[in-house]
JSON list of C-alpha atoms in Angstrom, two decimals:
[
{"chain": "A", "resi": 3, "resn": "MET", "atom": "CA", "xyz": [75.28, 55.23, 44.34]},
{"chain": "A", "resi": 4, "resn": "THR", "atom": "CA", "xyz": [73.22, 55.65, 40.81]},
{"chain": "A", "resi": 5, "resn": "ASP", "atom": "CA", "xyz": [70.33, 53.01, 40.50]},
{"chain": "A", "resi": 6, "resn": "PRO", "atom": "CA", "xyz": [72.31, 49.80, 39.32]},
{"chain": "A", "resi": 7, "resn": "THR", "atom": "CA", "xyz": [71.43, 48.02, 35.68]},
{"chain": "A", "resi": 8, "resn": "THR", "atom": "CA", "xyz": [71.88, 44.54, 34.62]},
{"chain": "A", "resi": 9, "resn": "VAL", "atom": "CA", "xyz": [74.70, 43.58, 33.08]},
{"chain": "A", "resi": 10, "resn": "ALA", "atom": "CA", "xyz": [74.52, 41.40, 30.76]},
{"chain": "A", "resi": 11, "resn": "VAL", "atom": "CA", "xyz": [76.20, 38.28, 30.29]},
{"chain": "A", "resi": 12, "resn": "PRO", "atom": "CA", "xyz": [74.90, 35.64, 28.62]},
{"chain": "A", "resi": 13, "resn": "GLY", "atom": "CA", "xyz": [73.43, 32.66, 29.96]},
{"chain": "A", "resi": 14, "resn": "LEU", "atom": "CA", "xyz": [73.10, 33.43, 33.29]},
{"chain": "A", "resi": 15, "resn": "ARG", "atom": "CA", "xyz": [70.16, 31.39, 35.56]},
{"chain": "A", "resi": 16, "resn": "THR", "atom": "CA", "xyz": [71.30, 31.08, 38.82]},
{"chain": "A", "resi": 17, "resn": "VAL", "atom": "CA", "xyz": [72.78, 34.01, 40.04]},
{"chain": "A", "resi": 18, "resn": "SER", "atom": "CA", "xyz": [71.95, 38.39, 38.39]},
{"chain": "A", "resi": 19, "resn": "VAL", "atom": "CA", "xyz": [74.90, 40.93, 38.46]},
{"chain": "A", "resi": 20, "resn": "ALA", "atom": "CA", "xyz": [73.76, 44.35, 38.03]},
{"chain": "A", "resi": 21, "resn": "ARG", "atom": "CA", "xyz": [76.91, 46.93, 37.36]},
{"chain": "A", "resi": 22, "resn": "THR", "atom": "CA", "xyz": [76.69, 50.87, 38.93]},
{"chain": "A", "resi": 23, "resn": "GLU", "atom": "CA", "xyz": [78.67, 53.74, 38.24]},
{"chain": "A", "resi": 24, "resn": "ASP", "atom": "CA", "xyz": [80.96, 51.84, 41.42]},
{"chain": "A", "resi": 25, "resn": "ARG", "atom": "CA", "xyz": [79.96, 48.64, 42.25]},
{"chain": "A", "resi": 26, "resn": "TYR", "atom": "CA", "xyz": [79.25, 45.44, 41.87]},
{"chain": "A", "resi": 27, "resn": "VAL", "atom": "CA", "xyz": [75.62, 43.47, 42.62]},
{"chain": "A", "resi": 28, "resn": "ILE", "atom": "CA", "xyz": [75.46, 39.80, 42.51]},
{"chain": "A", "resi": 29, "resn": "THR", "atom": "CA", "xyz": [72.46, 38.30, 43.52]},
{"chain": "A", "resi": 30, "resn": "LEU", "atom": "CA", "xyz": [72.94, 33.96, 44.21]},
{"chain": "A", "resi": 31, "resn": "ASP", "atom": "CA", "xyz": [68.97, 33.52, 42.75]},
{"chain": "A", "resi": 32, "resn": "ARG", "atom": "CA", "xyz": [67.75, 29.86, 43.49]},
{"chain": "A", "resi": 33, "resn": "PRO", "atom": "CA", "xyz": [65.45, 31.43, 46.80]},
{"chain": "A", "resi": 34, "resn": "ALA", "atom": "CA", "xyz": [63.37, 28.04, 45.77]},
{"chain": "A", "resi": 35, "resn": "ALA", "atom": "CA", "xyz": [66.78, 25.34, 46.66]},
{"chain": "A", "resi": 36, "resn": "ARG", "atom": "CA", "xyz": [67.57, 28.59, 49.31]},
{"chain": "A", "resi": 37, "resn": "ASN", "atom": "CA", "xyz": [70.27, 29.33, 47.28]},
{"chain": "A", "resi": 38, "resn": "ALA", "atom": "CA", "xyz": [71.91, 26.26, 47.26]},
{"chain": "A", "resi": 39, "resn": "ILE", "atom": "CA", "xyz": [74.95, 26.20, 45.33]},
{"chain": "A", "resi": 40, "resn": "ASP", "atom": "CA", "xyz": [75.78, 24.21, 42.10]},
{"chain": "A", "resi": 41, "resn": "ALA", "atom": "CA", "xyz": [77.64, 23.81, 39.27]},
{"chain": "A", "resi": 42, "resn": "ALA", "atom": "CA", "xyz": [75.58, 25.74, 37.37]},
{"chain": "A", "resi": 43, "resn": "MET", "atom": "CA", "xyz": [76.23, 28.99, 40.33]},
{"chain": "A", "resi": 44, "resn": "ILE", "atom": "CA", "xyz": [79.58, 27.84, 40.36]},
{"chain": "A", "resi": 45, "resn": "ALA", "atom": "CA", "xyz": [80.47, 28.04, 36.36]},
{"chain": "A", "resi": 46, "resn": "GLU", "atom": "CA", "xyz": [77.85, 31.75, 36.46]},
{"chain": "A", "resi": 47, "resn": "LEU", "atom": "CA", "xyz": [79.48, 32.44, 39.31]},
{"chain": "A", "resi": 48, "resn": "HIS", "atom": "CA", "xyz": [83.12, 32.47, 37.40]},
{"chain": "A", "resi": 49, "resn": "THR", "atom": "CA", "xyz": [81.75, 34.17, 34.27]},
{"chain": "A", "resi": 50, "resn": "VAL", "atom": "CA", "xyz": [80.85, 36.88, 36.61]},
{"chain": "A", "resi": 51, "resn": "CYS", "atom": "CA", "xyz": [84.39, 37.53, 38.11]},
{"chain": "A", "resi": 52, "resn": "GLY", "atom": "CA", "xyz": [85.66, 37.69, 34.27]},
{"chain": "A", "resi": 53, "resn": "VAL", "atom": "CA", "xyz": [83.97, 40.19, 34.07]},
{"chain": "A", "resi": 54, "resn": "ILE", "atom": "CA", "xyz": [85.09, 41.94, 37.50]},
{"chain": "A", "resi": 55, "resn": "GLU", "atom": "CA", "xyz": [88.58, 40.93, 36.21]},
{"chain": "A", "resi": 56, "resn": "SER", "atom": "CA", "xyz": [87.98, 43.13, 33.99]},
{"chain": "A", "resi": 57, "resn": "ASP", "atom": "CA", "xyz": [86.51, 46.04, 34.96]},
{"chain": "A", "resi": 58, "resn": "PRO", "atom": "CA", "xyz": [87.58, 45.92, 39.12]},
{"chain": "A", "resi": 59, "resn": "ALA", "atom": "CA", "xyz": [84.92, 47.44, 41.41]},
{"chain": "A", "resi": 60, "resn": "PRO", "atom": "CA", "xyz": [84.01, 46.72, 44.47]},
{"chain": "A", "resi": 61, "resn": "VAL", "atom": "CA", "xyz": [81.33, 44.47, 45.12]},
{"chain": "A", "resi": 62, "resn": "VAL", "atom": "CA", "xyz": [77.79, 43.53, 47.42]},
{"chain": "A", "resi": 63, "resn": "LEU", "atom": "CA", "xyz": [77.02, 40.08, 47.18]},
{"chain": "A", "resi": 64, "resn": "ALA", "atom": "CA", "xyz": [73.10, 38.89, 48.16]},
{"chain": "A", "resi": 65, "resn": "GLY", "atom": "CA", "xyz": [71.35, 36.34, 48.38]},
{"chain": "A", "resi": 66, "resn": "ALA", "atom": "CA", "xyz": [67.55, 36.56, 46.62]},
{"chain": "A", "resi": 67, "resn": "GLY", "atom": "CA", "xyz": [64.80, 35.47, 49.26]},
{"chain": "A", "resi": 68, "resn": "GLU", "atom": "CA", "xyz": [64.95, 34.68, 52.60]},
{"chain": "A", "resi": 69, "resn": "HIS", "atom": "CA", "xyz": [68.45, 32.92, 53.35]},
{"chain": "A", "resi": 70, "resn": "PHE", "atom": "CA", "xyz": [71.90, 33.37, 51.41]},
{"chain": "A", "resi": 71, "resn": "ALA", "atom": "CA", "xyz": [72.58, 30.37, 50.64]},
{"chain": "A", "resi": 72, "resn": "GLY", "atom": "CA", "xyz": [71.77, 26.84, 52.42]},
{"chain": "A", "resi": 73, "resn": "GLY", "atom": "CA", "xyz": [74.52, 25.45, 51.48]},
{"chain": "A", "resi": 74, "resn": "ALA", "atom": "CA", "xyz": [75.81, 23.21, 48.56]},
{"chain": "A", "resi": 75, "resn": "ASP", "atom": "CA", "xyz": [73.64, 21.05, 46.11]},
{"chain": "A", "resi": 76, "resn": "ILE", "atom": "CA", "xyz": [73.91, 18.56, 48.41]},
{"chain": "A", "resi": 77, "resn": "GLY", "atom": "CA", "xyz": [71.25, 16.22, 45.09]},
{"chain": "A", "resi": 78, "resn": "GLU", "atom": "CA", "xyz": [75.01, 16.39, 42.53]},
{"chain": "A", "resi": 79, "resn": "LEU", "atom": "CA", "xyz": [77.85, 16.64, 46.39]},
{"chain": "A", "resi": 80, "resn": "ARG", "atom": "CA", "xyz": [76.97, 12.87, 46.43]},
{"chain": "A", "resi": 81, "resn": "GLU", "atom": "CA", "xyz": [77.17, 11.60, 42.92]},
{"chain": "A", "resi": 82, "resn": "ARG", "atom": "CA", "xyz": [80.41, 13.69, 43.57]},
{"chain": "A", "resi": 83, "resn": "GLY", "atom": "CA", "xyz": [84.01, 10.72, 43.39]},
{"chain": "A", "resi": 84, "resn": "ARG", "atom": "CA", "xyz": [87.34, 11.78, 43.81]},
{"chain": "A", "resi": 85, "resn": "ASP", "atom": "CA", "xyz": [88.39, 13.31, 40.19]},
{"chain": "A", "resi": 86, "resn": "GLN", "atom": "CA", "xyz": [85.84, 15.74, 41.04]},
{"chain": "A", "resi": 87, "resn": "ALA", "atom": "CA", "xyz": [87.30, 16.40, 45.05]},
{"chain": "A", "resi": 88, "resn": "LEU", "atom": "CA", "xyz": [91.02, 16.72, 43.95]},
{"chain": "A", "resi": 89, "resn": "ALA", "atom": "CA", "xyz": [89.76, 19.37, 41.19]},
{"chain": "A", "resi": 90, "resn": "GLY", "atom": "CA", "xyz": [88.84, 21.47, 44.15]},
{"chain": "A", "resi": 91, "resn": "ILE", "atom": "CA", "xyz": [85.47, 22.98, 42.32]},
{"chain": "A", "resi": 92, "resn": "ASN", "atom": "CA", "xyz": [83.82, 25.47, 45.04]},
{"chain": "A", "resi": 93, "resn": "ARG", "atom": "CA", "xyz": [87.35, 25.73, 46.68]},
{"chain": "A", "resi": 94, "resn": "THR", "atom": "CA", "xyz": [88.96, 27.43, 42.91]},
{"chain": "A", "resi": 95, "resn": "LEU", "atom": "CA", "xyz": [86.21, 29.53, 43.02]},
{"chain": "A", "resi": 96, "resn": "PHE", "atom": "CA", "xyz": [85.74, 30.85, 46.45]},
{"chain": "A", "resi": 97, "resn": "ASP", "atom": "CA", "xyz": [89.09, 31.01, 46.14]},
{"chain": "A", "resi": 98, "resn": "ARG", "atom": "CA", "xyz": [88.61, 33.36, 43.01]},
{"chain": "A", "resi": 99, "resn": "PHE", "atom": "CA", "xyz": [86.40, 35.55, 44.50]},
{"chain": "A", "resi": 100, "resn": "ALA", "atom": "CA", "xyz": [88.73, 35.99, 47.17]},
{"chain": "A", "resi": 101, "resn": "ALA", "atom": "CA", "xyz": [90.89, 37.13, 44.67]},
{"chain": "A", "resi": 102, "resn": "LEU", "atom": "CA", "xyz": [89.11, 40.06, 44.04]},
{"chain": "A", "resi": 103, "resn": "PRO", "atom": "CA", "xyz": [90.87, 43.01, 43.21]},
{"chain": "A", "resi": 104, "resn": "LEU", "atom": "CA", "xyz": [88.53, 44.92, 45.08]},
{"chain": "A", "resi": 105, "resn": "PRO", "atom": "CA", "xyz": [86.54, 44.77, 48.36]},
{"chain": "A", "resi": 106, "resn": "THR", "atom": "CA", "xyz": [83.96, 42.44, 48.76]},
{"chain": "A", "resi": 107, "resn": "VAL", "atom": "CA", "xyz": [80.96, 42.90, 51.01]},
{"chain": "A", "resi": 108, "resn": "ALA", "atom": "CA", "xyz": [78.90, 39.81, 51.64]},
{"chain": "A", "resi": 109, "resn": "ALA", "atom": "CA", "xyz": [75.15, 40.83, 53.07]},
{"chain": "A", "resi": 110, "resn": "VAL", "atom": "CA", "xyz": [73.24, 37.60, 55.02]},
{"chain": "A", "resi": 111, "resn": "SER", "atom": "CA", "xyz": [70.32, 36.78, 55.59]},
{"chain": "A", "resi": 112, "resn": "GLY", "atom": "CA", "xyz": [68.86, 33.95, 56.52]},
{"chain": "A", "resi": 113, "resn": "TYR", "atom": "CA", "xyz": [71.04, 30.72, 56.23]},
{"chain": "A", "resi": 114, "resn": "ALA", "atom": "CA", "xyz": [74.31, 31.21, 54.99]},
{"chain": "A", "resi": 115, "resn": "LEU", "atom": "CA", "xyz": [75.65, 26.70, 55.84]},
{"chain": "A", "resi": 116, "resn": "GLY", "atom": "CA", "xyz": [77.71, 25.20, 54.08]},
{"chain": "A", "resi": 117, "resn": "GLY", "atom": "CA", "xyz": [79.75, 26.29, 50.81]},
{"chain": "A", "resi": 118, "resn": "GLY", "atom": "CA", "xyz": [77.18, 28.82, 50.88]},
{"chain": "A", "resi": 119, "resn": "ALA", "atom": "CA", "xyz": [79.04, 29.90, 54.43]},
{"chain": "A", "resi": 120, "resn": "GLU", "atom": "CA", "xyz": [82.29, 29.23, 52.48]},
{"chain": "A", "resi": 121, "resn": "LEU", "atom": "CA", "xyz": [81.74, 32.01, 50.08]},
{"chain": "A", "resi": 122, "resn": "SER", "atom": "CA", "xyz": [80.82, 34.24, 52.52]},
{"chain": "A", "resi": 123, "resn": "TYR", "atom": "CA", "xyz": [84.36, 33.62, 54.30]},
{"chain": "A", "resi": 124, "resn": "ALA", "atom": "CA", "xyz": [86.17, 34.31, 50.37]},
{"chain": "A", "resi": 125, "resn": "CYS", "atom": "CA", "xyz": [84.20, 37.87, 50.99]},
{"chain": "A", "resi": 126, "resn": "ASP", "atom": "CA", "xyz": [86.33, 40.42, 52.74]},
{"chain": "A", "resi": 127, "resn": "ILE", "atom": "CA", "xyz": [83.11, 42.09, 55.18]},
{"chain": "A", "resi": 128, "resn": "ARG", "atom": "CA", "xyz": [80.21, 40.58, 56.10]},
{"chain": "A", "resi": 129, "resn": "ILE", "atom": "CA", "xyz": [76.56, 41.85, 57.18]},
{"chain": "A", "resi": 130, "resn": "ALA", "atom": "CA", "xyz": [74.27, 40.03, 58.76]},
{"chain": "A", "resi": 131, "resn": "THR", "atom": "CA", "xyz": [70.51, 40.69, 59.36]},
{"chain": "A", "resi": 132, "resn": "GLU", "atom": "CA", "xyz": [69.05, 39.60, 62.78]},
{"chain": "A", "resi": 133, "resn": "THR", "atom": "CA", "xyz": [67.62, 36.27, 61.18]},
{"chain": "A", "resi": 134, "resn": "ALA", "atom": "CA", "xyz": [71.58, 35.18, 60.28]},
{"chain": "A", "resi": 135, "resn": "VAL", "atom": "CA", "xyz": [72.48, 31.71, 61.03]},
{"chain": "A", "resi": 136, "resn": "PHE", "atom": "CA", "xyz": [76.28, 31.15, 60.02]},
{"chain": "A", "resi": 137, "resn": "GLY", "atom": "CA", "xyz": [77.58, 27.35, 59.98]},
{"chain": "A", "resi": 138, "resn": "ASN", "atom": "CA", "xyz": [79.45, 23.74, 58.68]},
{"chain": "A", "resi": 139, "resn": "PRO", "atom": "CA", "xyz": [77.59, 20.99, 59.31]},
{"chain": "A", "resi": 140, "resn": "GLU", "atom": "CA", "xyz": [79.34, 19.12, 56.13]},
{"chain": "A", "resi": 141, "resn": "PRO", "atom": "CA", "xyz": [81.42, 16.43, 58.77]},
{"chain": "A", "resi": 142, "resn": "GLY", "atom": "CA", "xyz": [77.63, 14.92, 59.92]},
{"chain": "A", "resi": 143, "resn": "LEU", "atom": "CA", "xyz": [77.33, 14.24, 55.62]},
{"chain": "A", "resi": 144, "resn": "GLY", "atom": "CA", "xyz": [80.92, 12.47, 55.20]},
{"chain": "A", "resi": 145, "resn": "ILE", "atom": "CA", "xyz": [83.19, 15.24, 54.61]},
{"chain": "A", "resi": 146, "resn": "LEU", "atom": "CA", "xyz": [84.73, 17.52, 54.99]},
{"chain": "A", "resi": 147, "resn": "ALA", "atom": "CA", "xyz": [84.13, 21.97, 55.16]},
{"chain": "A", "resi": 148, "resn": "ALA", "atom": "CA", "xyz": [87.02, 22.26, 51.63]},
{"chain": "A", "resi": 149, "resn": "ALA", "atom": "CA", "xyz": [85.83, 25.28, 50.19]},
{"chain": "A", "resi": 150, "resn": "GLY", "atom": "CA", "xyz": [88.18, 27.20, 51.94]},
{"chain": "A", "resi": 151, "resn": "ALA", "atom": "CA", "xyz": [86.65, 26.56, 55.35]},
{"chain": "A", "resi": 152, "resn": "THR", "atom": "CA", "xyz": [89.08, 24.64, 57.62]},
{"chain": "A", "resi": 153, "resn": "TYR", "atom": "CA", "xyz": [92.07, 27.91, 55.73]},
{"chain": "A", "resi": 154, "resn": "ARG", "atom": "CA", "xyz": [89.34, 31.52, 55.94]},
{"chain": "A", "resi": 155, "resn": "LEU", "atom": "CA", "xyz": [87.84, 30.46, 59.13]},
{"chain": "A", "resi": 156, "resn": "PRO", "atom": "CA", "xyz": [89.94, 30.58, 61.64]},
{"chain": "A", "resi": 157, "resn": "ALA", "atom": "CA", "xyz": [91.77, 33.18, 60.68]},
{"chain": "A", "resi": 158, "resn": "LEU", "atom": "CA", "xyz": [88.27, 35.45, 60.80]},
{"chain": "A", "resi": 159, "resn": "VAL", "atom": "CA", "xyz": [86.70, 34.67, 64.77]},
{"chain": "A", "resi": 160, "resn": "GLY", "atom": "CA", "xyz": [90.23, 32.34, 65.93]},
{"chain": "A", "resi": 161, "resn": "HIS", "atom": "CA", "xyz": [90.65, 28.54, 66.00]},
{"chain": "A", "resi": 162, "resn": "SER", "atom": "CA", "xyz": [88.82, 27.81, 69.31]},
{"chain": "A", "resi": 163, "resn": "VAL", "atom": "CA", "xyz": [85.49, 29.18, 67.51]},
{"chain": "A", "resi": 164, "resn": "ALA", "atom": "CA", "xyz": [86.53, 27.01, 64.29]},
{"chain": "A", "resi": 165, "resn": "LYS", "atom": "CA", "xyz": [87.11, 24.24, 65.50]},
{"chain": "A", "resi": 166, "resn": "GLN", "atom": "CA", "xyz": [84.21, 24.20, 67.64]},
{"chain": "A", "resi": 167, "resn": "ILE", "atom": "CA", "xyz": [82.09, 25.42, 64.20]},
{"chain": "A", "resi": 168, "resn": "LEU", "atom": "CA", "xyz": [84.26, 22.81, 61.79]},
{"chain": "A", "resi": 169, "resn": "LEU", "atom": "CA", "xyz": [83.89, 19.61, 64.49]},
{"chain": "A", "resi": 170, "resn": "ALA", "atom": "CA", "xyz": [80.90, 20.22, 66.99]},
{"chain": "A", "resi": 171, "resn": "GLY", "atom": "CA", "xyz": [78.62, 21.33, 64.68]},
{"chain": "A", "resi": 172, "resn": "ARG", "atom": "CA", "xyz": [78.07, 24.89, 66.60]},
{"chain": "A", "resi": 173, "resn": "THR", "atom": "CA", "xyz": [76.37, 27.88, 64.52]},
{"chain": "A", "resi": 174, "resn": "LEU", "atom": "CA", "xyz": [76.65, 31.38, 64.79]},
{"chain": "A", "resi": 175, "resn": "ASP", "atom": "CA", "xyz": [73.72, 33.25, 64.94]},
{"chain": "A", "resi": 176, "resn": "ALA", "atom": "CA", "xyz": [74.30, 37.41, 65.12]},
{"chain": "A", "resi": 177, "resn": "ALA", "atom": "CA", "xyz": [74.02, 38.34, 67.89]},
{"chain": "A", "resi": 178, "resn": "ALA", "atom": "CA", "xyz": [77.41, 35.33, 68.30]},
{"chain": "A", "resi": 179, "resn": "ALA", "atom": "CA", "xyz": [79.00, 36.43, 64.85]},
{"chain": "A", "resi": 180, "resn": "LEU", "atom": "CA", "xyz": [78.99, 39.67, 65.50]},
{"chain": "A", "resi": 181, "resn": "GLY", "atom": "CA", "xyz": [81.18, 39.66, 68.82]},
{"chain": "A", "resi": 182, "resn": "CYS", "atom": "CA", "xyz": [83.27, 37.67, 67.27]},
{"chain": "A", "resi": 183, "resn": "GLY", "atom": "CA", "xyz": [84.12, 39.17, 64.94]},
{"chain": "A", "resi": 184, "resn": "LEU", "atom": "CA", "xyz": [82.81, 37.51, 61.08]},
{"chain": "A", "resi": 185, "resn": "VAL", "atom": "CA", "xyz": [80.28, 39.80, 60.46]},
{"chain": "A", "resi": 186, "resn": "MET", "atom": "CA", "xyz": [81.18, 43.88, 60.65]},
{"chain": "A", "resi": 187, "resn": "GLU", "atom": "CA", "xyz": [77.10, 45.08, 61.77]},
{"chain": "A", "resi": 188, "resn": "VAL", "atom": "CA", "xyz": [73.55, 43.33, 62.43]},
{"chain": "A", "resi": 189, "resn": "VAL", "atom": "CA", "xyz": [70.92, 45.32, 61.28]},
{"chain": "A", "resi": 190, "resn": "PRO", "atom": "CA", "xyz": [66.77, 43.99, 61.19]},
{"chain": "A", "resi": 191, "resn": "ALA", "atom": "CA", "xyz": [65.83, 42.06, 58.62]},
{"chain": "A", "resi": 192, "resn": "GLY", "atom": "CA", "xyz": [65.56, 43.36, 54.58]},
{"chain": "A", "resi": 193, "resn": "GLU", "atom": "CA", "xyz": [68.35, 45.99, 55.94]},
{"chain": "A", "resi": 194, "resn": "HIS", "atom": "CA", "xyz": [70.92, 43.52, 55.04]},
{"chain": "A", "resi": 195, "resn": "VAL", "atom": "CA", "xyz": [71.63, 45.12, 51.42]},
{"chain": "A", "resi": 196, "resn": "ALA", "atom": "CA", "xyz": [71.61, 48.63, 52.06]},
{"chain": "A", "resi": 197, "resn": "ALA", "atom": "CA", "xyz": [73.53, 47.71, 55.02]},
{"chain": "A", "resi": 198, "resn": "ALA", "atom": "CA", "xyz": [76.03, 46.38, 52.62]},
{"chain": "A", "resi": 199, "resn": "HIS", "atom": "CA", "xyz": [76.11, 49.35, 50.20]},
{"chain": "A", "resi": 200, "resn": "ARG", "atom": "CA", "xyz": [76.68, 51.73, 52.63]},
{"chain": "A", "resi": 201, "resn": "VAL", "atom": "CA", "xyz": [79.11, 49.97, 53.62]},
{"chain": "A", "resi": 202, "resn": "VAL", "atom": "CA", "xyz": [80.56, 50.28, 49.78]},
{"chain": "A", "resi": 203, "resn": "ASP", "atom": "CA", "xyz": [79.61, 53.89, 49.74]},
{"chain": "A", "resi": 204, "resn": "ARG", "atom": "CA", "xyz": [82.87, 54.26, 52.55]},
{"chain": "A", "resi": 205, "resn": "ILE", "atom": "CA", "xyz": [84.62, 51.74, 50.25]},
{"chain": "A", "resi": 206, "resn": "THR", "atom": "CA", "xyz": [84.65, 53.82, 46.91]},
{"chain": "A", "resi": 207, "resn": "ALA", "atom": "CA", "xyz": [85.31, 56.64, 48.98]},
{"chain": "A", "resi": 208, "resn": "SER", "atom": "CA", "xyz": [89.28, 55.36, 49.53]},
{"chain": "A", "resi": 209, "resn": "SER", "atom": "CA", "xyz": [91.66, 55.76, 46.19]},
{"chain": "A", "resi": 210, "resn": "PRO", "atom": "CA", "xyz": [90.84, 52.65, 44.18]},
{"chain": "A", "resi": 211, "resn": "LEU", "atom": "CA", "xyz": [94.65, 51.70, 44.28]},
{"chain": "A", "resi": 212, "resn": "ALA", "atom": "CA", "xyz": [95.66, 51.96, 47.72]},
{"chain": "A", "resi": 213, "resn": "LEU", "atom": "CA", "xyz": [92.36, 49.95, 48.03]},
{"chain": "A", "resi": 214, "resn": "ARG", "atom": "CA", "xyz": [93.98, 47.08, 45.56]},
{"chain": "A", "resi": 215, "resn": "LEU", "atom": "CA", "xyz": [96.78, 47.26, 47.56]},
{"chain": "A", "resi": 216, "resn": "THR", "atom": "CA", "xyz": [96.12, 47.34, 50.33]},
{"chain": "A", "resi": 217, "resn": "LYS", "atom": "CA", "xyz": [94.41, 44.50, 49.86]},
{"chain": "A", "resi": 218, "resn": "ALA", "atom": "CA", "xyz": [97.09, 42.07, 48.57]},
{"chain": "A", "resi": 219, "resn": "ILE", "atom": "CA", "xyz": [98.97, 43.06, 51.18]},
{"chain": "A", "resi": 220, "resn": "VAL", "atom": "CA", "xyz": [96.20, 42.77, 53.95]},
{"chain": "A", "resi": 221, "resn": "ASP", "atom": "CA", "xyz": [95.47, 38.76, 52.03]},
{"chain": "A", "resi": 222, "resn": "GLY", "atom": "CA", "xyz": [99.56, 38.05, 51.92]},
{"chain": "A", "resi": 223, "resn": "THR", "atom": "CA", "xyz": [99.11, 38.57, 47.89]},
{"chain": "A", "resi": 224, "resn": "GLY", "atom": "CA", "xyz": [100.82, 41.30, 47.78]},
{"chain": "A", "resi": 225, "resn": "ARG", "atom": "CA", "xyz": [104.26, 39.93, 45.61]},
{"chain": "A", "resi": 226, "resn": "THR", "atom": "CA", "xyz": [106.42, 42.55, 46.93]},
{"chain": "A", "resi": 227, "resn": "GLU", "atom": "CA", "xyz": [109.02, 42.25, 43.26]},
{"chain": "A", "resi": 228, "resn": "ASP", "atom": "CA", "xyz": [105.80, 42.86, 41.54]},
{"chain": "A", "resi": 229, "resn": "ILE", "atom": "CA", "xyz": [104.92, 46.51, 43.80]},
{"chain": "A", "resi": 230, "resn": "ALA", "atom": "CA", "xyz": [108.12, 47.86, 43.12]},
{"chain": "A", "resi": 231, "resn": "GLN", "atom": "CA", "xyz": [107.91, 47.31, 39.70]},
{"chain": "A", "resi": 232, "resn": "ALA", "atom": "CA", "xyz": [104.98, 49.17, 39.23]},
{"chain": "A", "resi": 233, "resn": "VAL", "atom": "CA", "xyz": [106.86, 51.88, 40.72]},
{"chain": "A", "resi": 234, "resn": "LEU", "atom": "CA", "xyz": [110.13, 51.38, 38.51]},
{"chain": "A", "resi": 235, "resn": "PHE", "atom": "CA", "xyz": [107.88, 51.74, 36.45]},
{"chain": "A", "resi": 236, "resn": "GLU", "atom": "CA", "xyz": [105.87, 55.16, 36.23]},
{"chain": "A", "resi": 237, "resn": "THR", "atom": "CA", "xyz": [110.15, 56.62, 36.68]},
{"chain": "A", "resi": 238, "resn": "ALA", "atom": "CA", "xyz": [111.51, 58.65, 34.16]},
{"chain": "A", "resi": 239, "resn": "ASP", "atom": "CA", "xyz": [114.77, 56.68, 34.07]},
{"chain": "A", "resi": 240, "resn": "LYS", "atom": "CA", "xyz": [113.66, 53.75, 33.00]},
{"chain": "A", "resi": 241, "resn": "HIS", "atom": "CA", "xyz": [111.46, 55.17, 30.05]},
{"chain": "A", "resi": 242, "resn": "ASP", "atom": "CA", "xyz": [114.73, 56.43, 29.15]},
{"chain": "A", "resi": 243, "resn": "ARG", "atom": "CA", "xyz": [116.41, 53.91, 29.36]},
{"chain": "A", "resi": 244, "resn": "MET", "atom": "CA", "xyz": [114.48, 52.05, 27.06]},
{"chain": "A", "resi": 245, "resn": "THR", "atom": "CA", "xyz": [114.36, 54.53, 24.41]},
{"chain": "A", "resi": 246, "resn": "ALA", "atom": "CA", "xyz": [117.97, 54.68, 24.49]},
{"chain": "A", "resi": 247, "resn": "PHE", "atom": "CA", "xyz": [117.61, 50.72, 24.18]},
{"chain": "A", "resi": 248, "resn": "LEU", "atom": "CA", "xyz": [115.63, 50.44, 21.26]},
{"chain": "A", "resi": 249, "resn": "GLU", "atom": "CA", "xyz": [117.75, 54.47, 19.69]},
{"chain": "A", "resi": 250, "resn": "LYS", "atom": "CA", "xyz": [120.53, 51.84, 19.78]},
{"chain": "A", "resi": 251, "resn": "ARG", "atom": "CA", "xyz": [119.13, 48.97, 18.07]},
{"chain": "A", "resi": 252, "resn": "ASN", "atom": "CA", "xyz": [118.03, 50.34, 15.25]},
{"chain": "A", "resi": 253, "resn": "ARG", "atom": "CA", "xyz": [120.66, 52.17, 14.44]},
{"chain": "A", "resi": 254, "resn": "ARG", "atom": "CA", "xyz": [122.77, 49.04, 13.91]}
]
């Protein structure tokens, strides 16, 4: 991996994005607020997703400072009403992040709570430091974890543990997260980003097309007809038949 260079994306204030020849590095950058996910960060992450979708590569996602993301911005959530809930503001972004074409690795230290936990669940792989804590305390605030936890967490840790987290307020420390398969590896404090890069090093040794198709199929987003069409598009028969059609039409 070469040293990352900052990607010129205008207007970014709450996140930063850097690019090497084979990966992106995205950093949530509100350390004074424990990287709480506010409306500005949501909008900026949508912009970053657009950059990645146009030029796909694996992603390392981390938080600036001691914490990954301590949750959504409660001050903003308090003011949201029915229309904002129906718009699925955070869920729409996290679903988009989960659908990025190539693998994503969350490097988690400290708190990954509420919306921060849900953003980590949207990544394909998670690396944690010994300080990491995952949890979804939303019911204690009179709401539910509606940005992906209800359908991603059971798939990641099983229904029993998911219900302990979502209904009983259980938090998972690093050891528990490793034990239930939520994280791939636990490393000492400060080593999570380097560990995530080592995972991406292994990822980038594989075929990008094979990775892309594997992720789509595992996630259930690989449409059979699209894959079949991709095979047919590469055949000489398709080229010859379409050439004959166009030549016949041009002779009329």
